[in-house]
Amino acid sequence: MTSLRFPDGFLWGAATAAHQIEGNNVNSNWWEMEHRPGSPVVEPSGDAADSYHRFAEDIRLLAELGMNTYRFSIEWARIEPERGFVSRAELAHYRRMIDTCLEHGVEPVVTLMHFTVPRWFERDGFWRADDAPELFARYTETVLPILDGVRYVCTINEPNIAAMLAGGEKAENLVAHGLAFPDLHVADQLLASHRASREVLAGRGGILSGWTIATQAFHATDEEGSAEKLHEYGYPRDFWYLENSAGDDFLGVQAYTRTFIGPNGPLPVAEGVETTLTGWEFFPPAAELGLRSAWELSGQVPLMVTENGIATADDSRRRAYIQGSLEGVHRAMADGIDVRGFQYWSLLDNYEWASGYRPTFGLIGWDPETFARTVKPSARWYGQIARSGELPV
Ligand code: LGS
């Protein structure tokens, strides 16, 4: 048996987002939306995985499994529950999370905004508001003091998806089609917010900042008109954001599947093709393709796979997916692409937004009554690769 060797210092980990695992994120716009009559979500987030109280156990498990990095997000709605009011207790909470990572030799990769914002921010105009970049920069300044020892900071998670969410597109449409045309003003405001936040972070020195982009592996079919459609389709959803990452310290690549584009737009997954619990094609080359297009379009910004994974009840398929992904990441690196690390999505089964708790992405499951954690076999297998830096093939 041979194996693929990854460089020393490669970051091996798993990712989460606050709203999807913490529970009771009551001051956020998502919580409010989940409880609105006629809300498009299948169920509210409730206690989620109760990771707000169990983060120490979650980080310990991650470290014991052999991983050396944890990507998680800080919740703006907790830090600033009302406009201009800062919660010192919540700042201390996230500082404890960072300390817990450092105590376990785990590199924290911190996301400042992972889809959810405070209720007041949405009420006051959301990303469309003129002062959105200023407000986001002020929030960044507020959290800066707790970021000691943190190297990688992701400002905004998937601005290309966040633009759709803020464009008034309903979550159910977003999940069903992936993809309404984003509002370009919102996209510009997200970019301005990212840059304002970056400037604050750069002032501290030692922090590498970037944002994370949902890359989509769009493929045109052979039909006439598909190639034009592909550009029309991919550009505002993905390519524009990658191009605007030039000059960042790093860029997070998030990749899951691929989408075929015909002359009339995206096509459903062809019959007979393996799909996962989200209905997306099982397509492990997604990470490699995302890295290649991000590298090219950004003008060679250092990359990190900040999300990649599948929702499945069959854990052996998760292992097969990760195996395929990592082989692709290795190929990209062998071609000279600078990839700093790989974060599996997700560390825990979690609240998958409009789809609720049904799609299980986690390396670790939990009991809905007691929240007791169960480590899945794929987590032990992945941890072994992380520990050794070698992928048997
Ligand atoms: O849980 C989210 C994961 C799951 O799949 C996470 O919060 C997001 O950052 C990220 O968007 N996530 C994700 N994206 C996959 C998008 C694939 C869309 C495919 C559409 C096919 C029609």
Short mmCIF file of N, CA, C and O in Angstrom, two decimals, residues 24-106:
data_model
loop_
_atom_site.label_atom_id
_atom_site.label_comp_id
_atom_site.label_asym_id
_atom_site.label_seq_id
_atom_site.Cartn_x
_atom_site.Cartn_y
_atom_site.Cartn_z
N ASN A 24 -30.03 28.14 21.25
CA ASN A 24 -30.60 29.34 21.89
C ASN A 24 -29.90 30.64 21.52
O ASN A 24 -29.63 31.48 22.38
N ASN A 25 -29.73 30.82 20.25
CA ASN A 25 -29.09 32.04 19.75
C ASN A 25 -30.18 33.10 19.54
O ASN A 25 -30.45 33.57 18.43
N VAL A 26 -30.79 33.47 20.65
CA VAL A 26 -32.08 34.16 20.60
C VAL A 26 -32.04 35.59 20.08
O VAL A 26 -33.05 36.12 19.65
N ASN A 27 -30.88 36.21 20.11
CA ASN A 27 -30.81 37.60 19.64
C ASN A 27 -30.46 37.72 18.16
O ASN A 27 -30.26 38.81 17.65
N SER A 28 -30.41 36.58 17.48
CA SER A 28 -30.01 36.60 16.07
C SER A 28 -31.22 36.71 15.15
O SER A 28 -32.35 36.35 15.51
N ASN A 29 -30.96 37.20 13.95
CA ASN A 29 -32.03 37.33 12.97
C ASN A 29 -32.58 35.96 12.56
O ASN A 29 -33.76 35.83 12.24
N TRP A 30 -31.74 34.92 12.59
CA TRP A 30 -32.25 33.59 12.20
C TRP A 30 -33.26 33.06 13.22
O TRP A 30 -34.29 32.51 12.86
N TRP A 31 -32.94 33.23 14.49
CA TRP A 31 -33.85 32.75 15.55
C TRP A 31 -35.21 33.42 15.36
O TRP A 31 -36.26 32.76 15.42
N GLU A 32 -35.16 34.71 15.11
CA GLU A 32 -36.40 35.47 14.91
C GLU A 32 -37.17 34.90 13.72
O GLU A 32 -38.37 34.66 13.79
N MET A 33 -36.46 34.66 12.62
CA MET A 33 -37.09 34.13 11.41
C MET A 33 -37.68 32.74 11.62
O MET A 33 -38.77 32.43 11.17
N GLU A 34 -36.93 31.91 12.38
CA GLU A 34 -37.39 30.54 12.63
C GLU A 34 -38.74 30.52 13.35
O GLU A 34 -39.50 29.56 13.23
N HIS A 35 -39.01 31.56 14.12
CA HIS A 35 -40.22 31.57 14.95
C HIS A 35 -41.33 32.43 14.37
O HIS A 35 -42.39 32.55 14.98
N ARG A 36 -41.08 33.01 13.20
CA ARG A 36 -42.10 33.81 12.54
C ARG A 36 -43.16 32.88 11.96
O ARG A 36 -42.83 31.82 11.44
N PRO A 37 -44.46 33.27 12.05
CA PRO A 37 -45.48 32.42 11.43
C PRO A 37 -45.18 32.24 9.94
O PRO A 37 -44.78 33.19 9.27
N GLY A 38 -45.34 31.02 9.44
CA GLY A 38 -45.10 30.75 8.03
C GLY A 38 -43.63 30.72 7.66
O GLY A 38 -43.27 30.75 6.48
N SER A 39 -42.77 30.63 8.69
CA SER A 39 -41.33 30.57 8.44
C SER A 39 -40.99 29.41 7.50
O SER A 39 -41.54 28.32 7.62
N PRO A 40 -40.07 29.63 6.56
CA PRO A 40 -39.73 28.57 5.60
C PRO A 40 -38.88 27.43 6.17
O PRO A 40 -38.66 26.44 5.49
N VAL A 41 -38.41 27.56 7.43
CA VAL A 41 -37.56 26.49 7.96
C VAL A 41 -38.41 25.31 8.42
O VAL A 41 -39.54 25.49 8.88
N VAL A 42 -37.87 24.09 8.29
CA VAL A 42 -38.66 22.92 8.68
C VAL A 42 -38.82 22.79 10.18
O VAL A 42 -39.78 22.20 10.67
N GLU A 43 -37.87 23.31 10.93
CA GLU A 43 -37.97 23.28 12.39
C GLU A 43 -37.04 24.36 12.94
O GLU A 43 -36.07 24.74 12.29
N PRO A 44 -37.33 24.87 14.14
CA PRO A 44 -36.42 25.87 14.72
C PRO A 44 -35.16 25.23 15.29
O PRO A 44 -35.11 24.02 15.52
N SER A 45 -34.15 26.05 15.54
CA SER A 45 -32.85 25.51 15.96
C SER A 45 -32.82 25.08 17.42
O SER A 45 -32.08 24.18 17.79
N GLY A 46 -33.61 25.73 18.27
CA GLY A 46 -33.72 25.31 19.68
C GLY A 46 -32.38 25.20 20.38
O GLY A 46 -31.57 26.13 20.34
N ASP A 47 -32.16 24.06 21.02
CA ASP A 47 -30.91 23.86 21.76
C ASP A 47 -29.72 23.50 20.86
O ASP A 47 -28.59 23.41 21.35
N ALA A 48 -30.00 23.25 19.59
CA ALA A 48 -28.95 22.77 18.67
C ALA A 48 -28.17 21.64 19.34
O ALA A 48 -28.78 20.76 19.96
N ALA A 49 -26.85 21.66 19.27
CA ALA A 49 -26.05 20.58 19.89
C ALA A 49 -25.62 20.97 21.29
O ALA A 49 -24.78 20.31 21.90
N ASP A 50 -26.17 22.07 21.79
CA ASP A 50 -25.80 22.61 23.10
C ASP A 50 -24.28 22.81 23.23
O ASP A 50 -23.71 22.70 24.31
N SER A 51 -23.65 23.15 22.11
CA SER A 51 -22.20 23.32 22.16
C SER A 51 -21.79 24.60 22.87
O SER A 51 -20.63 24.76 23.25
N TYR A 52 -22.76 25.51 23.07
CA TYR A 52 -22.44 26.70 23.85
C TYR A 52 -21.93 26.27 25.23
O TYR A 52 -20.98 26.86 25.76
N HIS A 53 -22.56 25.23 25.79
CA HIS A 53 -22.14 24.75 27.11
C HIS A 53 -21.13 23.61 27.03
O HIS A 53 -20.46 23.31 28.01
N ARG A 54 -21.06 22.96 25.86
CA ARG A 54 -20.23 21.75 25.76
C ARG A 54 -19.00 21.93 24.88
O ARG A 54 -18.39 20.96 24.44
N PHE A 55 -18.63 23.19 24.61
CA PHE A 55 -17.51 23.41 23.68
C PHE A 55 -16.22 22.77 24.17
O PHE A 55 -15.41 22.29 23.37
N ALA A 56 -16.02 22.74 25.49
CA ALA A 56 -14.75 22.20 26.01
C ALA A 56 -14.64 20.72 25.66
O ALA A 56 -13.58 20.24 25.24
N GLU A 57 -15.76 20.01 25.81
CA GLU A 57 -15.76 18.59 25.46
C GLU A 57 -15.56 18.41 23.95
O GLU A 57 -14.81 17.53 23.50
N ASP A 58 -16.22 19.26 23.17
CA ASP A 58 -16.12 19.14 21.71
C ASP A 58 -14.68 19.37 21.23
O ASP A 58 -14.18 18.66 20.37
N ILE A 59 -14.04 20.37 21.82
CA ILE A 59 -12.65 20.68 21.41
C ILE A 59 -11.71 19.56 21.88
O ILE A 59 -10.80 19.14 21.17
N ARG A 60 -11.98 19.05 23.08
CA ARG A 60 -11.15 17.94 23.59
C ARG A 60 -11.27 16.71 22.69
O ARG A 60 -10.28 16.09 22.32
N LEU A 61 -12.50 16.39 22.29
CA LEU A 61 -12.70 15.24 21.40
C LEU A 61 -11.95 15.43 20.09
O LEU A 61 -11.29 14.53 19.59
N LEU A 62 -12.08 16.64 19.52
CA LEU A 62 -11.40 16.95 18.25
C LEU A 62 -9.89 16.71 18.40
O LEU A 62 -9.26 16.06 17.55
N ALA A 63 -9.33 17.21 19.50
CA ALA A 63 -7.88 17.07 19.72
C ALA A 63 -7.51 15.61 19.95
O ALA A 63 -6.53 15.11 19.39
N GLU A 64 -8.30 14.91 20.76
CA GLU A 64 -7.99 13.51 21.05
C GLU A 64 -8.06 12.64 19.79
O GLU A 64 -7.35 11.65 19.67
N LEU A 65 -8.94 13.03 18.88
CA LEU A 65 -9.04 12.26 17.64
C LEU A 65 -7.79 12.43 16.77
O LEU A 65 -7.53 11.60 15.90
N GLY A 66 -7.04 13.51 16.97
CA GLY A 66 -5.81 13.71 16.21
C GLY A 66 -5.80 14.96 15.36
O GLY A 66 -4.82 15.25 14.67
N MET A 67 -6.90 15.73 15.38
CA MET A 67 -6.94 16.94 14.57
C MET A 67 -6.16 18.07 15.26
O MET A 67 -5.99 18.07 16.48
N ASN A 68 -5.70 19.03 14.46
CA ASN A 68 -4.91 20.12 15.05
C ASN A 68 -5.48 21.50 14.74
O ASN A 68 -4.78 22.50 14.94
N THR A 69 -6.69 21.58 14.24
CA THR A 69 -7.31 22.88 14.03
C THR A 69 -8.82 22.76 14.17
O THR A 69 -9.40 21.70 13.88
N TYR A 70 -9.44 23.85 14.63
CA TYR A 70 -10.90 23.90 14.76
C TYR A 70 -11.37 25.23 14.21
O TYR A 70 -10.94 26.29 14.66
N ARG A 71 -12.24 25.17 13.19
CA ARG A 71 -12.84 26.40 12.68
C ARG A 71 -14.22 26.56 13.30
O ARG A 71 -15.07 25.67 13.15
N PHE A 72 -14.42 27.66 13.99
CA PHE A 72 -15.73 27.92 14.59
C PHE A 72 -16.04 29.40 14.43
O PHE A 72 -15.17 30.19 14.07
N SER A 73 -17.28 29.78 14.69
CA SER A 73 -17.61 31.20 14.54
C SER A 73 -18.01 31.84 15.85
O SER A 73 -18.50 31.19 16.77
N ILE A 74 -17.74 33.15 15.90
CA ILE A 74 -18.13 33.99 17.03
C ILE A 74 -19.46 34.62 16.65
O ILE A 74 -19.64 35.05 15.51
N GLU A 75 -20.40 34.65 17.58
CA GLU A 75 -21.75 35.12 17.24
C GLU A 75 -21.92 36.60 17.57
O GLU A 75 -21.99 36.99 18.75
N TRP A 76 -22.02 37.39 16.53
CA TRP A 76 -22.21 38.84 16.67
C TRP A 76 -23.44 39.15 17.52
O TRP A 76 -23.42 40.07 18.36
N ALA A 77 -24.49 38.39 17.34
CA ALA A 77 -25.73 38.65 18.08
C ALA A 77 -25.57 38.44 19.59
O ALA A 77 -26.34 38.98 20.39
N ARG A 78 -24.57 37.65 19.98
CA ARG A 78 -24.30 37.50 21.42
C ARG A 78 -23.39 38.63 21.91
O ARG A 78 -23.57 39.13 23.02
N ILE A 79 -22.40 38.97 21.07
CA ILE A 79 -21.44 40.00 21.46
C ILE A 79 -22.12 41.37 21.55
O ILE A 79 -21.84 42.16 22.46
N GLU A 80 -23.01 41.65 20.60
CA GLU A 80 -23.66 42.96 20.54
C GLU A 80 -25.18 42.75 20.38
O GLU A 80 -25.73 42.99 19.31
N PRO A 81 -25.84 42.31 21.45
CA PRO A 81 -27.26 41.95 21.33
C PRO A 81 -28.16 43.14 20.99
O PRO A 81 -29.20 42.96 20.38
N GLU A 82 -27.76 44.33 21.42
CA GLU A 82 -28.45 45.55 21.02
C GLU A 82 -27.40 46.48 20.42
O GLU A 82 -26.24 46.43 20.83
N ARG A 83 -27.84 47.30 19.51
CA ARG A 83 -26.90 48.20 18.83
C ARG A 83 -26.08 49.00 19.85
O ARG A 83 -26.64 49.70 20.70
N GLY A 84 -24.76 48.84 19.79
CA GLY A 84 -23.89 49.62 20.67
C GLY A 84 -23.70 49.05 22.07
O GLY A 84 -22.90 49.54 22.83
N PHE A 85 -24.44 47.98 22.41
CA PHE A 85 -24.29 47.37 23.73
C PHE A 85 -23.43 46.11 23.60
O PHE A 85 -23.78 45.19 22.89
N VAL A 86 -22.30 46.09 24.31
CA VAL A 86 -21.39 44.94 24.21
C VAL A 86 -21.48 44.08 25.46
O VAL A 86 -21.45 44.59 26.57
N SER A 87 -21.60 42.77 25.26
CA SER A 87 -21.64 41.85 26.38
C SER A 87 -20.24 41.36 26.72
O SER A 87 -19.64 40.59 25.96
N ARG A 88 -19.73 41.80 27.87
CA ARG A 88 -18.40 41.37 28.31
C ARG A 88 -18.39 39.86 28.60
O ARG A 88 -17.41 39.17 28.36
N ALA A 89 -19.50 39.36 29.12
CA ALA A 89 -19.58 37.94 29.46
C ALA A 89 -19.46 37.07 28.20
O ALA A 89 -18.81 36.02 28.21
N GLU A 90 -20.08 37.54 27.12
CA GLU A 90 -19.99 36.75 25.88
C GLU A 90 -18.59 36.83 25.28
O GLU A 90 -18.08 35.86 24.73
N LEU A 91 -17.96 38.00 25.39
CA LEU A 91 -16.56 38.10 24.93
C LEU A 91 -15.70 37.11 25.71
O LEU A 91 -14.87 36.40 25.14
N ALA A 92 -15.93 37.05 27.01
CA ALA A 92 -15.15 36.13 27.86
C ALA A 92 -15.42 34.68 27.45
O ALA A 92 -14.51 33.83 27.45
N HIS A 93 -16.66 34.40 27.08
CA HIS A 93 -17.02 33.05 26.64
C HIS A 93 -16.18 32.63 25.43
O HIS A 93 -15.58 31.55 25.40
N TYR A 94 -16.14 33.51 24.42
CA TYR A 94 -15.38 33.14 23.22
C TYR A 94 -13.88 33.12 23.48
O TYR A 94 -13.15 32.35 22.85
N ARG A 95 -13.42 33.95 24.42
CA ARG A 95 -12.00 33.88 24.80
C ARG A 95 -11.69 32.50 25.40
O ARG A 95 -10.66 31.91 25.14
N ARG A 96 -12.64 31.99 26.20
CA ARG A 96 -12.44 30.65 26.78
C ARG A 96 -12.34 29.59 25.69
O ARG A 96 -11.59 28.63 25.79
N MET A 97 -13.15 29.76 24.64
CA MET A 97 -13.08 28.78 23.53
C MET A 97 -11.70 28.82 22.88
O MET A 97 -11.12 27.77 22.57
N ILE A 98 -11.20 30.04 22.66
CA ILE A 98 -9.88 30.16 22.04
C ILE A 98 -8.81 29.56 22.96
O ILE A 98 -7.95 28.80 22.53
N ASP A 99 -8.91 29.89 24.25
CA ASP A 99 -7.95 29.33 25.21
C ASP A 99 -8.00 27.80 25.23
O ASP A 99 -6.97 27.13 25.32
N THR A 100 -9.20 27.26 25.16
CA THR A 100 -9.34 25.80 25.19
C THR A 100 -8.65 25.18 23.97
O THR A 100 -7.97 24.16 24.09
N CYS A 101 -8.81 25.81 22.82
CA CYS A 101 -8.09 25.34 21.63
C CYS A 101 -6.59 25.37 21.88
O CYS A 101 -5.89 24.36 21.67
N LEU A 102 -6.10 26.51 22.34
CA LEU A 102 -4.65 26.67 22.50
C LEU A 102 -4.09 25.67 23.52
O LEU A 102 -3.02 25.09 23.32
N GLU A 103 -4.87 25.43 24.58
CA GLU A 103 -4.42 24.45 25.60
C GLU A 103 -4.26 23.05 25.01
O GLU A 103 -3.46 22.26 25.48
N HIS A 104 -5.06 22.75 23.99
CA HIS A 104 -4.98 21.42 23.37
C HIS A 104 -4.07 21.41 22.14
O HIS A 104 -4.06 20.43 21.40
N GLY A 105 -3.35 22.50 21.91
CA GLY A 105 -2.50 22.56 20.72
C GLY A 105 -3.31 22.61 19.43
O GLY A 105 -2.85 22.17 18.37
N VAL A 106 -4.52 23.13 19.52
CA VAL A 106 -5.41 23.21 18.36
C VAL A 106 -5.41 24.65 17.83
O VAL A 106 -5.63 25.59 18.60
#
